[in-house]
GROMACS .gro file of C-alpha atoms in nm:
model
   99
    1MET     CA    1  -1.549  -0.313  -0.269
    2ARG     CA    2  -1.697   0.021  -0.179
    3THR     CA    3  -1.605   0.327  -0.380
    4ARG     CA    4  -1.459   0.622  -0.198
    5ASP     CA    5  -1.573   0.963  -0.319
    6SER     CA    6  -1.251   1.142  -0.232
    7ASN     CA    7  -0.881   1.090  -0.272
    8GLU     CA    8  -0.836   1.195   0.090
    9VAL     CA    9  -0.757   0.947   0.364
   10ALA     CA   10  -0.956   1.050   0.671
   11ASP     CA   11  -0.724   0.921   0.941
   12ARG     CA   12  -0.442   0.683   1.016
   13GLY     CA   13  -0.687   0.396   1.066
   14ASP     CA   14  -0.824   0.449   0.715
   15ALA     CA   15  -0.469   0.465   0.581
   16GLU     CA   16  -0.376   0.139   0.750
   17SER     CA   17  -0.692  -0.030   0.626
   18LEU     CA   18  -0.617   0.086   0.272
   19ALA     CA   19  -0.257  -0.039   0.301
   20LEU     CA   20  -0.375  -0.382   0.412
   21GLN     CA   21  -0.625  -0.396   0.126
   22ALA     CA   22  -0.343  -0.302  -0.111
   23LEU     CA   23  -0.129  -0.581   0.034
   24VAL     CA   24  -0.405  -0.833  -0.030
   25TRP     CA   25  -0.432  -0.705  -0.387
   26ILE     CA   26  -0.054  -0.736  -0.438
   27LEU     CA   27  -0.048  -1.089  -0.299
   28SER     CA   28  -0.335  -1.200  -0.523
   29GLU     CA   29  -0.092  -1.238  -0.815
   30GLN     CA   30   0.220  -1.451  -0.768
   31ASP     CA   31   0.461  -1.254  -0.989
   32ARG     CA   32   0.362  -0.927  -0.823
   33ALA     CA   33   0.392  -1.086  -0.476
   34GLU     CA   34   0.739  -1.217  -0.557
   35ARG     CA   35   0.840  -0.873  -0.684
   36LEU     CA   36   0.719  -0.717  -0.357
   37LEU     CA   37   0.930  -0.960  -0.155
   38ALA     CA   38   1.235  -0.901  -0.373
   39MET     CA   39   1.200  -0.522  -0.364
   40THR     CA   40   1.132  -0.492   0.009
   41GLY     CA   41   1.367  -0.760   0.136
   42LEU     CA   42   1.083  -0.920   0.330
   43ASP     CA   43   1.030  -1.294   0.331
   44PRO     CA   44   0.686  -1.459   0.356
   45ASP     CA   45   0.719  -1.527   0.730
   46ASP     CA   46   0.826  -1.169   0.794
   47LEU     CA   47   0.533  -1.042   0.593
   48ARG     CA   48   0.285  -1.258   0.782
   49THR     CA   49   0.426  -1.158   1.119
   50ARG     CA   50   0.472  -0.787   1.051
   51ALA     CA   51   0.194  -0.702   0.802
   52GLY     CA   52   0.028  -0.457   1.039
   53GLU     CA   53   0.345  -0.266   1.128
   54PRO     CA   54   0.367   0.089   0.994
   55ALA     CA   55   0.705   0.026   0.827
   56VAL     CA   56   0.567  -0.272   0.634
   57MET     CA   57   0.247  -0.092   0.535
   58SER     CA   58   0.453   0.204   0.417
   59ALA     CA   59   0.678  -0.030   0.216
   60VAL     CA   60   0.372  -0.192   0.054
   61LEU     CA   61   0.234   0.144  -0.054
   62GLY     CA   62   0.579   0.263  -0.162
   63PHE     CA   63   0.610  -0.050  -0.374
   64LEU     CA   64   0.293   0.050  -0.558
   65GLU     CA   65   0.407   0.410  -0.595
   66ASN     CA   66   0.726   0.295  -0.765
   67TYR     CA   67   0.541   0.114  -1.044
   68GLU     CA   68   0.258   0.326  -1.179
   69PRO     CA   69   0.074   0.048  -1.367
   70ASP     CA   70   0.032  -0.143  -1.038
   71LEU     CA   71  -0.060   0.175  -0.850
   72ILE     CA   72  -0.338   0.249  -1.099
   73ALA     CA   73  -0.459  -0.112  -1.118
   74CYS     CA   74  -0.467  -0.148  -0.740
   75ALA     CA   75  -0.651   0.181  -0.695
   76ASP     CA   76  -0.904   0.077  -0.957
   77SER     CA   77  -0.955  -0.259  -0.789
   78LEU     CA   78  -1.001  -0.095  -0.448
   79GLY     CA   79  -1.231   0.176  -0.582
   80VAL     CA   80  -1.004   0.466  -0.489
   81ARG     CA   81  -0.795   0.716  -0.678
   82PRO     CA   82  -0.423   0.641  -0.701
   83GLU     CA   83  -0.364   0.959  -0.501
   84ALA     CA   84  -0.544   0.799  -0.206
   85LEU     CA   85  -0.280   0.526  -0.189
   86VAL     CA   86  -0.003   0.785  -0.200
   87ARG     CA   87  -0.172   0.991   0.072
   88ALA     CA   88  -0.220   0.677   0.281
   89ARG     CA   89   0.154   0.617   0.281
   90ALA     CA   90   0.214   0.977   0.386
   91GLN     CA   91  -0.042   0.934   0.666
   92ILE     CA   92   0.124   0.614   0.788
   93ASP     CA   93   0.472   0.769   0.772
   94GLY     CA   94   0.351   1.058   0.988
   95PRO     CA   95   0.463   1.418   0.981
   96GLU     CA   96   0.798   1.504   0.833
   97PHE     CA   97   1.058   1.640   1.070
   98ASP     CA   98   1.241   1.958   0.980
   99ALA     CA   99   1.618   1.936   1.017
   0.00000   0.00000   0.00000
């Protein structure tokens, strides 16, 4: 895996690529994969069909954010800072709307 020099995510395409890499990392360990399914309410067929959808990618990154040991381990495995995964979710979610 290449190492990224920055914790910034350049664009939405980079954010989506990082989210998909994070998903692969999550699914590489059965207990972690089962926890993702339980926490997100997705089932394996749903995940296969919808993996590239922004809502699913955001849920994957949110899953990592909610358990710091996985966030750090995933970031290390992908050669990025944990902050890059958090920023990727923000990029995928898009701009916040003011009420």
